XYZ file of C-alpha atoms in Angstrom:
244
model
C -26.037 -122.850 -55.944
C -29.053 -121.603 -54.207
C -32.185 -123.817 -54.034
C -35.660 -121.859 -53.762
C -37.354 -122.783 -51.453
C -40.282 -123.861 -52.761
C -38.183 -126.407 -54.537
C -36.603 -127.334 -51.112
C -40.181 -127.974 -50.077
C -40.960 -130.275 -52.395
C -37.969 -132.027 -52.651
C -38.675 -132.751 -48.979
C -42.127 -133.817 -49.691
C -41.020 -136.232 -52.457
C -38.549 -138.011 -49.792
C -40.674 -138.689 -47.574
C -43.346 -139.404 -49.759
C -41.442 -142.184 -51.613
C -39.995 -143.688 -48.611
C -42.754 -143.770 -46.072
C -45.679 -144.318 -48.282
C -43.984 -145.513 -51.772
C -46.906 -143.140 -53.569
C -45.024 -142.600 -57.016
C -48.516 -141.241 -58.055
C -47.943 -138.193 -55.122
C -44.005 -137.495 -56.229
C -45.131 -137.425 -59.544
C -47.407 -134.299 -58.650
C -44.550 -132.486 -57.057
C -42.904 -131.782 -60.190
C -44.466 -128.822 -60.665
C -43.094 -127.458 -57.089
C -39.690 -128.932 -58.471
C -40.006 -126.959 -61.472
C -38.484 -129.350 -63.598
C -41.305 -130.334 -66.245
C -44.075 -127.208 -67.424
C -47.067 -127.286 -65.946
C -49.123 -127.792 -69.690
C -47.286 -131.816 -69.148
C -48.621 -131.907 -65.590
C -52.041 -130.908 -66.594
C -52.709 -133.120 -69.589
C -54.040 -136.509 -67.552
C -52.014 -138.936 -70.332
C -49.322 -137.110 -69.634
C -48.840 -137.465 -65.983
C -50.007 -141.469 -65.978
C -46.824 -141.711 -68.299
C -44.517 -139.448 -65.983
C -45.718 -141.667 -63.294
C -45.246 -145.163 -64.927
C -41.512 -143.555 -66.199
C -40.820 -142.419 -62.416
C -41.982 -145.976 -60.974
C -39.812 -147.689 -63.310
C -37.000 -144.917 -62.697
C -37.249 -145.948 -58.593
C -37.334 -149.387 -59.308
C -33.882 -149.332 -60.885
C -32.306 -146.993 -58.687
C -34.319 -148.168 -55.047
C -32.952 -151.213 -53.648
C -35.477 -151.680 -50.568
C -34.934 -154.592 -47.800
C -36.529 -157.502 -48.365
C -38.939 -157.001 -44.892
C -41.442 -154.420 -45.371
C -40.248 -153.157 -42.031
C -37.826 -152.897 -39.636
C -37.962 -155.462 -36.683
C -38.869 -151.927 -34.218
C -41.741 -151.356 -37.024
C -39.694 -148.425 -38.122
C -39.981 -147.735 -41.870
C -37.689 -149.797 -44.665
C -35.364 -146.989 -45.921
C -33.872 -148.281 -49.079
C -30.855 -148.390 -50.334
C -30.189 -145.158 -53.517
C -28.392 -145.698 -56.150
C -27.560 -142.212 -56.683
C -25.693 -142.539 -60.208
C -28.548 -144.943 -61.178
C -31.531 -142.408 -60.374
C -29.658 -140.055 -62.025
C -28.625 -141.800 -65.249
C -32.801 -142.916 -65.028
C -33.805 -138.946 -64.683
C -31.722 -137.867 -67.597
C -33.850 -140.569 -70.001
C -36.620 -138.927 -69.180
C -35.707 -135.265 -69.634
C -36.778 -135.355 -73.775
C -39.759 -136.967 -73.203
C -41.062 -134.828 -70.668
C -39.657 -131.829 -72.091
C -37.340 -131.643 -68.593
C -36.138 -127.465 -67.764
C -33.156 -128.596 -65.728
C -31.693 -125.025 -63.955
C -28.177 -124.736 -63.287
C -28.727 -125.116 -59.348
C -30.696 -128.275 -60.306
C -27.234 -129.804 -62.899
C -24.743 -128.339 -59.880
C -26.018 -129.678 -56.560
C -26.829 -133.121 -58.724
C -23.275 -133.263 -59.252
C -22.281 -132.670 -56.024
C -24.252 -134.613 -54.206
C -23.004 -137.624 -56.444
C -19.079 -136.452 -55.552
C -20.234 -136.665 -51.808
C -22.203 -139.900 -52.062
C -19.046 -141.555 -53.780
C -16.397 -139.970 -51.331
C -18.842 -141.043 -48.616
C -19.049 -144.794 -49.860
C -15.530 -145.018 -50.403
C -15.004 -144.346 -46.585
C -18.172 -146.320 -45.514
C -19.434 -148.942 -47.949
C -22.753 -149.195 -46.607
C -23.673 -145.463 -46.437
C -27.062 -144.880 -47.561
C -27.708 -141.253 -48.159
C -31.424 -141.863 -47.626
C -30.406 -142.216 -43.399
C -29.169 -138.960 -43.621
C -32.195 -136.999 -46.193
C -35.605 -139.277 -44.865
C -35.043 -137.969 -41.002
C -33.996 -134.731 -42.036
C -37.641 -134.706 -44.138
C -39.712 -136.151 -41.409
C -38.544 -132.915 -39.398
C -39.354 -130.239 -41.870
C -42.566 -131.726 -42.364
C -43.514 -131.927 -38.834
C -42.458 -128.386 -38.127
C -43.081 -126.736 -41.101
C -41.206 -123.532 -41.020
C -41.838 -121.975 -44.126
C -45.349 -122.584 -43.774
C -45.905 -124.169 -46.739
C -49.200 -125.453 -48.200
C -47.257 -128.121 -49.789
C -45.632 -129.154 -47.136
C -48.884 -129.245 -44.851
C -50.735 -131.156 -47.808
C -47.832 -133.401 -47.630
C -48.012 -134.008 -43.601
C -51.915 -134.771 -44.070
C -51.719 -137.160 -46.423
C -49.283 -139.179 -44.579
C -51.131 -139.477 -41.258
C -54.301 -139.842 -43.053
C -56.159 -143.272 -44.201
C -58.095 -143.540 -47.644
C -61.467 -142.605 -46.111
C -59.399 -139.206 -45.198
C -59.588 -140.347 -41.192
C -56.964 -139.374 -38.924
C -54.824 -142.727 -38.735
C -52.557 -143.030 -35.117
C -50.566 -146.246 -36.728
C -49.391 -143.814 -39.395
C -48.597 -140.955 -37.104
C -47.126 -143.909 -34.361
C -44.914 -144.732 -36.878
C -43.944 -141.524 -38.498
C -42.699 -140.370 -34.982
C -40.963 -143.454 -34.479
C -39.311 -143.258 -37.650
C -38.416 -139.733 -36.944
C -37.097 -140.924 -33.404
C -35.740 -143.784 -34.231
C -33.636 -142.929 -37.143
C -32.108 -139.692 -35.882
C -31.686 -140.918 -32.843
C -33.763 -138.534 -30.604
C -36.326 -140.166 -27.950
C -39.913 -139.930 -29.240
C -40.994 -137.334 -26.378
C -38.295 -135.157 -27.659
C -39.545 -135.215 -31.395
C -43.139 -134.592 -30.099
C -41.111 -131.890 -28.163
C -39.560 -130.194 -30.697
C -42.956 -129.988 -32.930
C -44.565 -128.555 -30.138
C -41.878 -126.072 -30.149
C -42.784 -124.759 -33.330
C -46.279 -122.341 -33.877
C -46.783 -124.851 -37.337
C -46.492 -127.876 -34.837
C -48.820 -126.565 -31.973
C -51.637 -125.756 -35.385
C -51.004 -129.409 -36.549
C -51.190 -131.070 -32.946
C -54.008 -128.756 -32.269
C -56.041 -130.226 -35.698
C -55.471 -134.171 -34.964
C -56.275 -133.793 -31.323
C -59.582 -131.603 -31.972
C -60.640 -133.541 -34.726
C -60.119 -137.431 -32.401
C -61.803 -135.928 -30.209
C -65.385 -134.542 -32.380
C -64.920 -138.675 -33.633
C -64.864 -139.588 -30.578
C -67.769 -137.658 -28.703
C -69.613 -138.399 -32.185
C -69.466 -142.161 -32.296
C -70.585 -141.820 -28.927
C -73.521 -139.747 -29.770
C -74.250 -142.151 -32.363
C -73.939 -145.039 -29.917
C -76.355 -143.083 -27.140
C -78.368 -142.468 -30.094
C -78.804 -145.897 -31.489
C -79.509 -147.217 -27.982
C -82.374 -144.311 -27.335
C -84.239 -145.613 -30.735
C -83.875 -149.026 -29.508
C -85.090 -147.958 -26.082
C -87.954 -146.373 -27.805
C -89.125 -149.120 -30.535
C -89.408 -151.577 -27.331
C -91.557 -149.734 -25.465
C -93.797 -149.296 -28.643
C -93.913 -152.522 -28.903
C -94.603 -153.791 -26.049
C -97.552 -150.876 -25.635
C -98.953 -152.515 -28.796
C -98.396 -156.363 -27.315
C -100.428 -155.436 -24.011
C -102.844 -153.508 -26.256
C -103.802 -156.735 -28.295
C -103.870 -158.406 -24.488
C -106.219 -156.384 -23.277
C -108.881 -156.817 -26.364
């Protein structure tokens, strides 16, 4: 079955949002995108504190993550889905949430759990999280269907909570990206770069470090000038009080 690709999008986002950043709060918002719940649930405020609490509880059961927080290259802890499990969790919730599960939603479900168990009975430590976080990290760096979801996405994951550019964030999403798939990190940065969505994004970090950088340095030269000046008041008014 055929997956929209707006739903694509945010199925992407929700990956690596859940994996890189753990922000249940951020998947939970997606569900509109994944047109699976109407949007009168994701607007009532009660509502979507509950689908979040149910969807925390939902990846608790069916996310097994390492006990380090990361990987010993500072990579990002992938962790291990339960496929059935998430699921088994997902179908509790469809009632509740009043759940509009398309038939392209019930078939690929299905098949990706035939896959994942053919796949674990060759390999018992298969993780099909390897396979769907890299693949993630790339549509979100390139963007090719432009989407404002996607971008949104991509922003908040390189961005601290003051809403500052943050290079240990973007350090490690390459590296994940890198890392994981296998690719060197100049040939990730390569194949953004590649892409007229990548050039826009590289374009918006590196003009943006830059005005912080030429400002704190204003701000520094400015500091120092107002210093410069307040000493030379006062020592105007010290040889003032001399000379009476």
């Amino acid at each position: 079955s055929t997956i929209p690709e707006q739903v694509r999008d945010a199925l992407i986002c929700s990956v690596a949002l859940q994996v890189f950043s753990r922000d249940v709060d951020a998947v939970s918002s997606l569900f509109g995108e994944l047109r699976l719940i109407p949007q009168h649930i994701l607007d009532d405020d009660e509502e979507r504190a509950a689908l979040a609490e149910a969807l925390e509880i939902t990846f608790e059961n069916s996310l097994l993550y390492p006990e380090a927080a990361a990987g010993e290259d500072d990579t990002t802890a992938i962790p291990d889905l339960k496929f059935d499990k998430l699921l088994d969790s997902l179908s509790r919730l469809v009632p509740r949430f009043q759940f509009d599960l398309p038939p392209y939603f019930i078939n690929n479900a299905r098949a990706l759990s035939t896959l994942e168990g053919i796949a674990k009975s060759l390999d018992p430590s298969f993780n099909v999280l390897t396979i769907m976080y890299p693949y993630a990290l790339s549509r979100l760096l390139k963007n090719p269907s432009k989407s404002e979801v996607v971008a949104r996405t991509l922003q908040s994951l390189i961005r601290s909570e003051d809403g500052k550019i943050d290079r240990t964030k973007i350090r490690r999403l390459l590296r994940d990206s890198a890392l994981i798939s296998g690719q060197s990190k100049r040939r990730v940065v390569w194949d953004v770069l590649k892409t007229k969505e990548g050039r826009i994004l590289t374009r918006g970090i590196v003009s943006e470090e830059v005005g912080t950088y030429f400002g704190r340095n204003d701000g520094k030269r400015n500091a120092k000038s107002s210093s410069n000046k307040q000493r030379r008041k006062m020592k105007k008014k010290r040889w003032y009080y001399l000379d009476l």
